[in-house]
PDB file of C-alpha atoms in Angstrom:
ATOM      1  CA  MET Z 143       0.000   0.000   0.000  1.00  0.00           C
ATOM      2  CA  THR Z 144       2.794   2.423   0.892  1.00  0.00           C
ATOM      3  CA  LYS Z 145       4.657   1.759  -2.357  1.00  0.00           C
ATOM      4  CA  ILE Z 146       1.528   2.210  -4.461  1.00  0.00           C
ATOM      5  CA  ALA Z 147       0.605   5.373  -2.563  1.00  0.00           C
ATOM      6  CA  HIS Z 148       4.090   6.784  -3.112  1.00  0.00           C
ATOM      7  CA  LEU Z 149       4.027   6.047  -6.837  1.00  0.00           C
ATOM      8  CA  TYR Z 150       0.565   7.527  -7.260  1.00  0.00           C
ATOM      9  CA  HIS Z 151       0.743  10.613  -5.016  1.00  0.00           C
ATOM     10  CA  GLU Z 152       4.461  11.454  -5.004  1.00  0.00           C
ATOM     11  CA  GLN Z 153       5.576  10.383  -8.497  1.00  0.00           C
ATOM     12  CA  ASN Z 154       2.221  11.173 -10.159  1.00  0.00           C
ATOM     13  CA  LEU Z 155       2.009   7.860 -12.009  1.00  0.00           C
ATOM     14  CA  ARG Z 156      -1.400   6.790 -13.289  1.00  0.00           C
ATOM     15  CA  GLN Z 157      -3.073   3.701 -11.861  1.00  0.00           C
ATOM     16  CA  ASN Z 158      -2.618   1.683 -15.074  1.00  0.00           C
ATOM     17  CA  GLU Z 159       1.102   2.535 -15.099  1.00  0.00           C
ATOM     18  CA  ILE Z 160       1.476   1.360 -11.508  1.00  0.00           C
ATOM     19  CA  ALA Z 161      -0.393  -1.859 -12.312  1.00  0.00           C
ATOM     20  CA  ALA Z 162       1.953  -2.613 -15.212  1.00  0.00           C
ATOM     21  CA  MET Z 163       5.068  -1.779 -13.159  1.00  0.00           C
ATOM     22  CA  LEU Z 164       4.041  -4.027 -10.232  1.00  0.00           C
ATOM     23  CA  HIS Z 165       2.400  -6.735 -12.373  1.00  0.00           C
ATOM     24  CA  ILE Z 166      -0.958  -6.477 -10.598  1.00  0.00           C
ATOM     25  CA  SER Z 167      -4.411  -5.518 -11.824  1.00  0.00           C
ATOM     26  CA  GLN Z 168      -5.529  -1.877 -12.008  1.00  0.00           C
ATOM     27  CA  ALA Z 169      -8.537  -2.802  -9.846  1.00  0.00           C
ATOM     28  CA  LYS Z 170      -6.162  -3.971  -7.121  1.00  0.00           C
ATOM     29  CA  VAL Z 171      -4.202  -0.715  -7.344  1.00  0.00           C
ATOM     30  CA  SER Z 172      -7.447   1.216  -6.894  1.00  0.00           C
ATOM     31  CA  ARG Z 173      -8.473  -0.930  -3.888  1.00  0.00           C
ATOM     32  CA  LEU Z 174      -5.114  -0.540  -2.195  1.00  0.00           C
ATOM     33  CA  LEU Z 175      -5.093   3.244  -2.727  1.00  0.00           C
ATOM     34  CA  LYS Z 176      -8.495   3.464  -1.086  1.00  0.00           C
ATOM     35  CA  ARG Z 177      -7.311   1.243   1.784  1.00  0.00           C
ATOM     36  CA  ALA Z 178      -4.176   3.388   2.211  1.00  0.00           C
ATOM     37  CA  GLY Z 179      -6.441   6.347   2.936  1.00  0.00           C
ATOM     38  CA  GLU Z 180      -8.564   4.374   5.390  1.00  0.00           C
ATOM     39  CA  VAL Z 181      -5.612   3.190   7.505  1.00  0.00           C
ATOM     40  CA  GLY Z 182      -3.827   6.553   7.508  1.00  0.00           C
ATOM     41  CA  ILE Z 183      -0.946   5.872   5.119  1.00  0.00           C
ATOM     42  CA  VAL Z 184      -2.346   8.660   2.925  1.00  0.00           C
ATOM     43  CA  ARG Z 185      -3.712  11.753   4.639  1.00  0.00           C
ATOM     44  CA  THR Z 186      -5.429  14.718   3.057  1.00  0.00           C
ATOM     45  CA  VAL Z 187      -4.314  18.118   4.322  1.00  0.00           C
ATOM     46  CA  VAL Z 188      -6.067  21.327   3.294  1.00  0.00           C
ATOM     47  CA  VAL Z 189      -3.658  24.254   3.418  1.00  0.00           C
ATOM     48  CA  VAL Z 190      -5.562  27.452   4.133  1.00  0.00           C
ATOM     49  CA  SER Z 191      -4.452  30.374   2.001  1.00  0.00           C
ATOM     50  CA  GLN Z 192      -3.300  33.553   3.703  1.00  0.00           C
ATOM     51  CA  GLY Z 193      -6.216  35.909   4.260  1.00  0.00           C
ATOM     52  CA  VAL Z 194      -8.810  33.104   4.378  1.00  0.00           C
ATOM     53  CA  HIS Z 195     -10.483  32.579   7.753  1.00  0.00           C
ATOM     54  CA  THR Z 196     -12.409  29.331   7.473  1.00  0.00           C
ATOM     55  CA  ASP Z 197     -12.138  28.577  11.212  1.00  0.00           C
ATOM     56  CA  LEU Z 198     -13.737  31.915  12.121  1.00  0.00           C
ATOM     57  CA  GLU Z 199     -16.415  31.440   9.484  1.00  0.00           C
ATOM     58  CA  ARG Z 200     -17.287  27.960  10.727  1.00  0.00           C
ATOM     59  CA  ALA Z 201     -17.375  29.174  14.343  1.00  0.00           C
ATOM     60  CA  LEU Z 202     -19.785  31.992  13.397  1.00  0.00           C
ATOM     61  CA  GLU Z 203     -22.020  29.575  11.507  1.00  0.00           C
ATOM     62  CA  GLU Z 204     -22.179  27.166  14.432  1.00  0.00           C
ATOM     63  CA  ARG Z 205     -22.658  29.786  17.136  1.00  0.00           C
ATOM     64  CA  TYR Z 206     -25.342  31.823  15.396  1.00  0.00           C
ATOM     65  CA  GLY Z 207     -27.005  29.183  13.223  1.00  0.00           C
ATOM     66  CA  LEU Z 208     -26.010  30.920   9.997  1.00  0.00           C
ATOM     67  CA  LEU Z 209     -26.306  29.276   6.611  1.00  0.00           C
ATOM     68  CA  GLU Z 210     -22.968  30.833   5.753  1.00  0.00           C
ATOM     69  CA  ALA Z 211     -20.440  33.337   7.072  1.00  0.00           C
ATOM     70  CA  VAL Z 212     -17.774  35.089   5.018  1.00  0.00           C
ATOM     71  CA  VAL Z 213     -15.005  36.964   6.835  1.00  0.00           C
ATOM     72  CA  ALA Z 214     -13.149  39.535   4.779  1.00  0.00           C
ATOM     73  CA  ASP Z 215      -9.447  39.855   5.622  1.00  0.00           C
ATOM     74  CA  VAL Z 216      -9.680  43.546   6.382  1.00  0.00           C
ATOM     75  CA  SER Z 217      -9.538  45.725   9.475  1.00  0.00           C
ATOM     76  CA  GLY Z 218      -8.948  49.382  10.256  1.00  0.00           C
ATOM     77  CA  ASP Z 219     -11.103  52.474   9.961  1.00  0.00           C
ATOM     78  CA  GLU Z 220     -14.542  52.607   8.382  1.00  0.00           C
ATOM     79  CA  VAL Z 221     -13.163  53.575   4.965  1.00  0.00           C
ATOM     80  CA  ALA Z 222     -10.880  50.511   4.856  1.00  0.00           C
ATOM     81  CA  VAL Z 223     -13.603  48.183   6.133  1.00  0.00           C
ATOM     82  CA  LEU Z 224     -16.094  49.528   3.592  1.00  0.00           C
ATOM     83  CA  ALA Z 225     -13.676  48.920   0.720  1.00  0.00           C
ATOM     84  CA  GLY Z 226     -12.818  45.432   1.961  1.00  0.00           C
ATOM     85  CA  LEU Z 227     -16.443  44.426   2.371  1.00  0.00           C
ATOM     86  CA  GLY Z 228     -17.217  45.831  -1.072  1.00  0.00           C
ATOM     87  CA  SER Z 229     -14.573  43.585  -2.644  1.00  0.00           C
ATOM     88  CA  ALA Z 230     -15.589  40.548  -0.576  1.00  0.00           C
ATOM     89  CA  GLY Z 231     -19.265  41.051  -1.355  1.00  0.00           C
ATOM     90  CA  ALA Z 232     -18.629  41.388  -5.080  1.00  0.00           C
ATOM     91  CA  SER Z 233     -16.506  38.215  -5.116  1.00  0.00           C
ATOM     92  CA  TYR Z 234     -19.115  36.314  -3.116  1.00  0.00           C
ATOM     93  CA  LEU Z 235     -21.950  37.279  -5.461  1.00  0.00           C
ATOM     94  CA  GLU Z 236     -19.910  36.543  -8.575  1.00  0.00           C
ATOM     95  CA  ALA Z 237     -19.208  33.060  -7.210  1.00  0.00           C
ATOM     96  CA  THR Z 238     -22.671  32.184  -5.902  1.00  0.00           C
ATOM     97  CA  LEU Z 239     -25.260  33.686  -8.244  1.00  0.00           C
ATOM     98  CA  SER Z 240     -26.241  30.978 -10.682  1.00  0.00           C
ATOM     99  CA  GLY Z 241     -29.357  32.391 -12.347  1.00  0.00           C
ATOM    100  CA  GLY Z 242     -33.058  32.416 -11.581  1.00  0.00           C
ATOM    101  CA  GLU Z 243     -32.735  34.317  -8.304  1.00  0.00           C
ATOM    102  CA  ARG Z 244     -35.317  36.971  -7.429  1.00  0.00           C
ATOM    103  CA  ILE Z 245     -33.380  39.421  -5.274  1.00  0.00           C
ATOM    104  CA  GLY Z 246     -34.611  42.108  -2.909  1.00  0.00           C
ATOM    105  CA  VAL Z 247     -32.148  44.940  -2.193  1.00  0.00           C
ATOM    106  CA  SER Z 248     -32.198  47.599   0.530  1.00  0.00           C
ATOM    107  CA  SER Z 249     -31.985  51.086  -0.916  1.00  0.00           C
ATOM    108  CA  TRP Z 250     -29.790  53.142   1.388  1.00  0.00           C
ATOM    109  CA  SER Z 251     -26.686  51.063   2.142  1.00  0.00           C
ATOM    110  CA  GLN Z 252     -23.182  52.416   1.623  1.00  0.00           C
ATOM    111  CA  THR Z 253     -21.822  48.874   1.963  1.00  0.00           C
ATOM    112  CA  LEU Z 254     -24.017  47.584  -0.862  1.00  0.00           C
ATOM    113  CA  LEU Z 255     -22.990  50.564  -2.964  1.00  0.00           C
ATOM    114  CA  ALA Z 256     -19.344  49.577  -2.380  1.00  0.00           C
ATOM    115  CA  VAL Z 257     -20.196  46.050  -3.562  1.00  0.00           C
ATOM    116  CA  VAL Z 258     -21.864  47.331  -6.731  1.00  0.00           C
ATOM    117  CA  ASP Z 259     -18.856  49.542  -7.520  1.00  0.00           C
ATOM    118  CA  ARG Z 260     -16.669  46.410  -7.571  1.00  0.00           C
ATOM    119  CA  LEU Z 261     -19.064  43.965  -9.217  1.00  0.00           C
ATOM    120  CA  ARG Z 262     -18.078  42.743 -12.687  1.00  0.00           C
ATOM    121  CA  GLN Z 263     -20.756  42.260 -15.321  1.00  0.00           C
ATOM    122  CA  ARG Z 264     -21.656  38.625 -15.832  1.00  0.00           C
ATOM    123  CA  ARG Z 265     -21.587  36.970 -19.225  1.00  0.00           C
ATOM    124  CA  THR Z 266     -24.685  34.963 -18.303  1.00  0.00           C
ATOM    125  CA  SER Z 267     -27.659  36.038 -16.213  1.00  0.00           C
ATOM    126  CA  GLY Z 268     -27.191  35.576 -12.478  1.00  0.00           C
ATOM    127  CA  ALA Z 269     -30.698  36.607 -11.470  1.00  0.00           C
ATOM    128  CA  GLU Z 270     -34.174  36.980 -12.862  1.00  0.00           C
ATOM    129  CA  SER Z 271     -35.143  40.226 -11.123  1.00  0.00           C
ATOM    130  CA  VAL Z 272     -33.818  42.796  -8.641  1.00  0.00           C
ATOM    131  CA  VAL Z 273     -36.359  44.665  -6.509  1.00  0.00           C
ATOM    132  CA  GLN Z 274     -36.107  47.474  -3.983  1.00  0.00           C
ATOM    133  CA  LEU Z 275     -37.243  46.522  -0.468  1.00  0.00           C
ATOM    134  CA  VAL Z 276     -37.604  50.110   0.760  1.00  0.00           C
ATOM    135  CA  GLY Z 277     -38.661  53.284  -1.001  1.00  0.00           C
ATOM    136  CA  GLY Z 278     -35.773  54.867  -2.881  1.00  0.00           C
ATOM    137  CA  ILE Z 279     -36.945  58.453  -3.344  1.00  0.00           C
ATOM    138  CA  GLY Z 280     -35.104  61.158  -1.409  1.00  0.00           C
ATOM    139  CA  ALA Z 281     -32.841  64.176  -1.775  1.00  0.00           C
ATOM    140  CA  SER Z 282     -31.594  64.360  -5.367  1.00  0.00           C
ATOM    141  CA  ALA Z 283     -27.914  63.475  -4.866  1.00  0.00           C
ATOM    142  CA  ALA Z 284     -28.608  60.612  -2.457  1.00  0.00           C
ATOM    143  CA  GLN Z 285     -31.519  59.309  -4.545  1.00  0.00           C
ATOM    144  CA  ALA Z 286     -29.199  59.092  -7.510  1.00  0.00           C
ATOM    145  CA  GLN Z 287     -26.958  56.836  -5.430  1.00  0.00           C
ATOM    146  CA  ALA Z 288     -29.878  54.638  -4.333  1.00  0.00           C
ATOM    147  CA  ASN Z 289     -31.072  54.299  -7.922  1.00  0.00           C
ATOM    148  CA  ARG Z 290     -27.520  53.612  -9.119  1.00  0.00           C
ATOM    149  CA  LEU Z 291     -27.209  50.879  -6.514  1.00  0.00           C
ATOM    150  CA  LEU Z 292     -30.217  49.065  -7.923  1.00  0.00           C
ATOM    151  CA  SER Z 293     -29.722  49.786 -11.624  1.00  0.00           C
ATOM    152  CA  GLU Z 294     -26.016  48.934 -11.753  1.00  0.00           C
ATOM    153  CA  PHE Z 295     -26.483  45.830  -9.631  1.00  0.00           C
ATOM    154  CA  ALA Z 296     -29.305  44.633 -11.891  1.00  0.00           C
ATOM    155  CA  HIS Z 297     -27.203  45.366 -14.994  1.00  0.00           C
ATOM    156  CA  ALA Z 298     -24.180  43.498 -13.588  1.00  0.00           C
ATOM    157  CA  VAL Z 299     -26.178  40.353 -12.798  1.00  0.00           C
ATOM    158  CA  GLY Z 300     -28.265  40.487 -15.978  1.00  0.00           C
ATOM    159  CA  ALA Z 301     -31.616  41.127 -14.314  1.00  0.00           C
ATOM    160  CA  SER Z 302     -34.466  43.612 -14.669  1.00  0.00           C
ATOM    161  CA  PRO Z 303     -34.732  46.233 -11.872  1.00  0.00           C
ATOM    162  CA  SER Z 304     -37.935  47.309 -10.087  1.00  0.00           C
ATOM    163  CA  TYR Z 305     -38.013  50.530  -8.055  1.00  0.00           C
ATOM    164  CA  VAL Z 306     -40.334  51.528  -5.215  1.00  0.00           C
ATOM    165  CA  PRO Z 307     -41.491  54.987  -6.411  1.00  0.00           C
ATOM    166  CA  ALA Z 308     -41.792  56.481  -2.928  1.00  0.00           C
ATOM    167  CA  PRO Z 309     -39.637  57.656  -0.016  1.00  0.00           C
ATOM    168  CA  GLY Z 310     -38.493  55.010   2.427  1.00  0.00           C
ATOM    169  CA  LEU Z 311     -39.868  56.965   5.365  1.00  0.00           C
ATOM    170  CA  VAL Z 312     -42.794  59.405   5.401  1.00  0.00           C
ATOM    171  CA  GLY Z 313     -44.119  61.825   8.010  1.00  0.00           C
ATOM    172  CA  ARG Z 314     -47.529  60.304   8.672  1.00  0.00           C
ATOM    173  CA  ALA Z 315     -49.035  56.820   8.761  1.00  0.00           C
ATOM    174  CA  ALA Z 316     -51.900  57.936   6.514  1.00  0.00           C
ATOM    175  CA  MET Z 317     -49.427  59.019   3.857  1.00  0.00           C
ATOM    176  CA  ARG Z 318     -47.763  55.621   3.994  1.00  0.00           C
ATOM    177  CA  ARG Z 319     -51.120  53.845   3.576  1.00  0.00           C
ATOM    178  CA  ASP Z 320     -51.948  55.987   0.546  1.00  0.00           C
ATOM    179  CA  LEU Z 321     -48.575  55.317  -1.070  1.00  0.00           C
ATOM    180  CA  MET Z 322     -48.770  51.567  -0.478  1.00  0.00           C
ATOM    181  CA  ALA Z 323     -52.175  51.572  -2.206  1.00  0.00           C
ATOM    182  CA  GLU Z 324     -50.823  53.279  -5.328  1.00  0.00           C
ATOM    183  CA  PRO Z 325     -50.771  50.892  -8.333  1.00  0.00           C
ATOM    184  CA  ALA Z 326     -47.128  51.753  -9.145  1.00  0.00           C
ATOM    185  CA  VAL Z 327     -46.066  50.796  -5.613  1.00  0.00           C
ATOM    186  CA  ARG Z 328     -48.329  47.757  -5.419  1.00  0.00           C
ATOM    187  CA  SER Z 329     -46.821  46.346  -8.610  1.00  0.00           C
ATOM    188  CA  VAL Z 330     -43.459  46.211  -6.822  1.00  0.00           C
ATOM    189  CA  THR Z 331     -44.667  45.071  -3.395  1.00  0.00           C
ATOM    190  CA  ALA Z 332     -46.584  42.218  -5.040  1.00  0.00           C
ATOM    191  CA  SER Z 333     -43.243  40.674  -5.985  1.00  0.00           C
ATOM    192  CA  TRP Z 334     -41.886  40.624  -2.430  1.00  0.00           C
ATOM    193  CA  PRO Z 335     -43.484  37.269  -1.418  1.00  0.00           C
ATOM    194  CA  ASP Z 336     -41.728  35.557  -4.353  1.00  0.00           C
ATOM    195  CA  LEU Z 337     -38.204  36.721  -3.518  1.00  0.00           C
ATOM    196  CA  THR Z 338     -35.578  34.018  -3.099  1.00  0.00           C
ATOM    197  CA  MET Z 339     -32.818  36.222  -1.729  1.00  0.00           C
ATOM    198  CA  ALA Z 340     -32.372  39.542   0.086  1.00  0.00           C
ATOM    199  CA  LEU Z 341     -29.226  41.647   0.012  1.00  0.00           C
ATOM    200  CA  VAL Z 342     -29.174  44.201   2.818  1.00  0.00           C
ATOM    201  CA  GLY Z 343     -26.997  46.422   4.926  1.00  0.00           C
ATOM    202  CA  ILE Z 344     -27.276  46.458   8.705  1.00  0.00           C
ATOM    203  CA  GLY Z 345     -27.728  49.875  10.232  1.00  0.00           C
ATOM    204  CA  SER Z 346     -26.798  51.158  13.663  1.00  0.00           C
ATOM    205  CA  LEU Z 347     -29.122  53.566  15.430  1.00  0.00           C
ATOM    206  CA  GLN Z 348     -26.938  56.407  14.166  1.00  0.00           C
ATOM    207  CA  PRO Z 349     -27.751  56.564  10.413  1.00  0.00           C
ATOM    208  CA  SER Z 350     -25.079  56.311   7.738  1.00  0.00           C
ATOM    209  CA  GLU Z 351     -23.915  59.340   5.794  1.00  0.00           C
ATOM    210  CA  LEU Z 352     -25.855  58.221   2.705  1.00  0.00           C
ATOM    211  CA  LEU Z 353     -29.067  57.781   4.677  1.00  0.00           C
ATOM    212  CA  GLN Z 354     -28.628  61.141   6.402  1.00  0.00           C
ATOM    213  CA  ARG Z 355     -28.196  62.893   3.062  1.00  0.00           C
ATOM    214  CA  SER Z 356     -31.205  61.140   1.555  1.00  0.00           C
ATOM    215  CA  GLY Z 357     -33.859  62.681   3.776  1.00  0.00           C
ATOM    216  CA  ASN Z 358     -34.992  59.177   4.741  1.00  0.00           C
ATOM    217  CA  ALA Z 359     -33.165  59.051   8.077  1.00  0.00           C
ATOM    218  CA  ILE Z 360     -35.146  59.086  11.305  1.00  0.00           C
ATOM    219  CA  ASP Z 361     -35.212  62.456  13.065  1.00  0.00           C
ATOM    220  CA  PRO Z 362     -33.804  63.108  16.582  1.00  0.00           C
ATOM    221  CA  ALA Z 363     -37.221  62.699  18.232  1.00  0.00           C
ATOM    222  CA  ASP Z 364     -37.688  59.261  16.645  1.00  0.00           C
ATOM    223  CA  GLN Z 365     -34.137  58.322  17.600  1.00  0.00           C
ATOM    224  CA  ALA Z 366     -34.841  59.258  21.217  1.00  0.00           C
ATOM    225  CA  ALA Z 367     -38.031  57.179  21.200  1.00  0.00           C
ATOM    226  CA  LEU Z 368     -36.177  54.183  19.785  1.00  0.00           C
ATOM    227  CA  LEU Z 369     -33.459  54.550  22.410  1.00  0.00           C
ATOM    228  CA  GLU Z 370     -36.148  54.441  25.078  1.00  0.00           C
ATOM    229  CA  LEU Z 371     -37.287  51.151  23.544  1.00  0.00           C
ATOM    230  CA  SER Z 372     -33.661  49.832  23.629  1.00  0.00           C
ATOM    231  CA  ALA Z 373     -33.228  49.701  19.837  1.00  0.00           C
ATOM    232  CA  VAL Z 374     -29.660  49.092  18.642  1.00  0.00           C
ATOM    233  CA  GLY Z 375     -29.956  48.684  14.870  1.00  0.00           C
ATOM    234  CA  ASP Z 376     -32.123  48.090  11.829  1.00  0.00           C
ATOM    235  CA  VAL Z 377     -32.585  46.224   8.588  1.00  0.00           C
ATOM    236  CA  CYS Z 378     -34.673  48.048   5.973  1.00  0.00           C
ATOM    237  CA  HIS Z 379     -35.820  50.609   8.577  1.00  0.00           C
ATOM    238  CA  ARG Z 380     -37.140  47.860  10.866  1.00  0.00           C
ATOM    239  CA  PHE Z 381     -35.488  48.316  14.242  1.00  0.00           C
ATOM    240  CA  PHE Z 382     -34.543  45.669  16.799  1.00  0.00           C
ATOM    241  CA  ASP Z 383     -33.052  45.479  20.286  1.00  0.00           C
ATOM    242  CA  ALA Z 384     -29.829  43.798  21.418  1.00  0.00           C
ATOM    243  CA  SER Z 385     -31.471  40.363  21.400  1.00  0.00           C
ATOM    244  CA  GLY Z 386     -32.718  40.865  17.835  1.00  0.00           C
ATOM    245  CA  ARG Z 387     -36.351  41.274  18.840  1.00  0.00           C
ATOM    246  CA  HIS Z 388     -38.341  43.664  16.631  1.00  0.00           C
ATOM    247  CA  VAL Z 389     -38.883  46.974  18.397  1.00  0.00           C
ATOM    248  CA  ARG Z 390     -42.434  47.995  17.575  1.00  0.00           C
ATOM    249  CA  SER Z 391     -42.939  51.735  17.453  1.00  0.00           C
ATOM    250  CA  GLU Z 392     -44.947  54.459  15.751  1.00  0.00           C
ATOM    251  CA  LEU Z 393     -42.182  54.562  13.155  1.00  0.00           C
ATOM    252  CA  ASP Z 394     -43.250  51.203  11.682  1.00  0.00           C
ATOM    253  CA  ALA Z 395     -46.458  52.733  10.370  1.00  0.00           C
ATOM    254  CA  ARG Z 396     -44.426  55.303   8.389  1.00  0.00           C
ATOM    255  CA  VAL Z 397     -41.974  52.958   6.631  1.00  0.00           C
ATOM    256  CA  VAL Z 398     -42.655  52.406   2.939  1.00  0.00           C
ATOM    257  CA  GLY Z 399     -40.996  49.032   2.747  1.00  0.00           C
ATOM    258  CA  ILE Z 400     -41.225  45.338   3.380  1.00  0.00           C
ATOM    259  CA  ASP Z 401     -42.622  44.355   6.788  1.00  0.00           C
ATOM    260  CA  PRO Z 402     -40.533  42.235   9.213  1.00  0.00           C
ATOM    261  CA  ASP Z 403     -42.576  39.034   8.911  1.00  0.00           C
ATOM    262  CA  SER Z 404     -42.496  39.089   5.112  1.00  0.00           C
ATOM    263  CA  PHE Z 405     -38.794  39.902   5.101  1.00  0.00           C
ATOM    264  CA  ARG Z 406     -37.915  36.949   7.313  1.00  0.00           C
ATOM    265  CA  THR Z 407     -39.724  34.509   5.022  1.00  0.00           C
ATOM    266  CA  ILE Z 408     -37.167  35.212   2.252  1.00  0.00           C
ATOM    267  CA  PRO Z 409     -35.096  32.000   2.155  1.00  0.00           C
ATOM    268  CA  ARG Z 410     -31.632  33.559   1.849  1.00  0.00           C
ATOM    269  CA  ARG Z 411     -31.075  36.850   3.664  1.00  0.00           C
ATOM    270  CA  ILE Z 412     -27.558  38.184   3.153  1.00  0.00           C
ATOM    271  CA  GLY Z 413     -26.335  40.970   5.437  1.00  0.00           C
ATOM    272  CA  LEU Z 414     -23.174  42.957   4.684  1.00  0.00           C
ATOM    273  CA  ALA Z 415     -21.839  45.122   7.482  1.00  0.00           C
ATOM    274  CA  GLY Z 416     -18.728  45.745   9.537  1.00  0.00           C
ATOM    275  CA  GLY Z 417     -16.789  48.190  11.630  1.00  0.00           C
ATOM    276  CA  GLU Z 418     -16.689  48.743  15.384  1.00  0.00           C
ATOM    277  CA  ARG Z 419     -19.633  51.156  15.324  1.00  0.00           C
ATOM    278  CA  LYS Z 420     -21.918  48.352  14.125  1.00  0.00           C
ATOM    279  CA  HIS Z 421     -20.804  45.455  16.329  1.00  0.00           C
ATOM    280  CA  GLU Z 422     -23.892  45.546  18.532  1.00  0.00           C
ATOM    281  CA  ALA Z 423     -26.299  45.936  15.609  1.00  0.00           C
ATOM    282  CA  ILE Z 424     -24.694  43.054  13.669  1.00  0.00           C
ATOM    283  CA  ARG Z 425     -24.834  40.727  16.682  1.00  0.00           C
ATOM    284  CA  ALA Z 426     -28.505  41.608  17.185  1.00  0.00           C
ATOM    285  CA  ALA Z 427     -29.282  41.043  13.488  1.00  0.00           C
ATOM    286  CA  VAL Z 428     -27.907  37.492  13.555  1.00  0.00           C
ATOM    287  CA  LEU Z 429     -29.453  36.706  16.946  1.00  0.00           C
ATOM    288  CA  GLY Z 430     -32.869  37.827  15.682  1.00  0.00           C
ATOM    289  CA  ARG Z 431     -32.527  35.858  12.412  1.00  0.00           C
ATOM    290  CA  TRP Z 432     -32.924  39.045  10.402  1.00  0.00           C
ATOM    291  CA  ILE Z 433     -30.148  37.627   8.259  1.00  0.00           C
ATOM    292  CA  ASN Z 434     -28.916  34.061   7.803  1.00  0.00           C
ATOM    293  CA  VAL Z 435     -25.804  34.809   5.731  1.00  0.00           C
ATOM    294  CA  LEU Z 436     -23.241  37.283   7.076  1.00  0.00           C
ATOM    295  CA  LEU Z 437     -20.383  39.018   5.265  1.00  0.00           C
ATOM    296  CA  THR Z 438     -18.278  40.990   7.721  1.00  0.00           C
ATOM    297  CA  ASP Z 439     -14.734  42.076   8.574  1.00  0.00           C
ATOM    298  CA  LEU Z 440     -12.106  40.339  10.675  1.00  0.00           C
ATOM    299  CA  SER Z 441     -12.432  42.424  13.853  1.00  0.00           C
ATOM    300  CA  THR Z 442     -16.226  42.188  13.841  1.00  0.00           C
ATOM    301  CA  ALA Z 443     -16.056  38.396  13.425  1.00  0.00           C
ATOM    302  CA  ARG Z 444     -13.756  38.146  16.437  1.00  0.00           C
ATOM    303  CA  ALA Z 445     -15.981  40.451  18.457  1.00  0.00           C
ATOM    304  CA  LEU Z 446     -19.048  38.319  17.661  1.00  0.00           C
ATOM    305  CA  LEU Z 447     -17.220  35.255  19.008  1.00  0.00           C
ATOM    306  CA  ALA Z 448     -15.651  36.970  22.037  1.00  0.00           C
ATOM    307  CA  ASP Z 449     -18.672  36.954  24.380  1.00  0.00           C
TER     308      ASP Z 449
END
């Protein structure tokens, strides 16, 4: 067995060549190679490439019940983390999108925008449709970014985009009800139950720069109310506490977007977020099953496993 294993694995001879050299049948060579693996003469060793953190990823999956975790080999300030997550997210999507997906996308995520900026156009379609999960209308400059996020993502994956023609957050519940009843909005929301995948950022209570500029950020009074209710973060403007439990507030009635129960029925919910400022929000998002696939940075992964 040792001699056959050496000839096959070290000298790269084919099984028929070994059989002829040793005057035995090729079937016997095959049987002895298999037996050499079973008794430990041949051992398979996977050498992990530098910058790949499979142990951390597996630990995150086991601890939080995730379908998958991807840890980007990046740390540092928010600018560095954003760039690293953008590259990791683009690579992940290029490798995993195989066509036929119906994807929901959050509108106001700087991390998703960083992914789109690094995403290469596919030669074959990677998705059937790409749909906004939250209204994308806001201040002109920021709205252009939200629309670019959806349009360029859809173009890169070979899908047709669908926009929610409304702000993500309005001033009164009655206004939200009227907008949700509009045929143009209903045509988009009707597709939400059929989504197979969601691609979202994870927000901290302090809104991102893009969200602040959009006019869709919550105002100081709403922030204070959410703090009183122990909110720590959000997905698609739906806020949750440190345990991941949905924080129900008056704000929910003003969000023009997918509701929490519908969102969590989407089979594959991919969250991209990182940086020290978001550690608590990311932990809450995975604890509350808001997402079941996490792409994050190295320091955040370690922080999630530290407690």
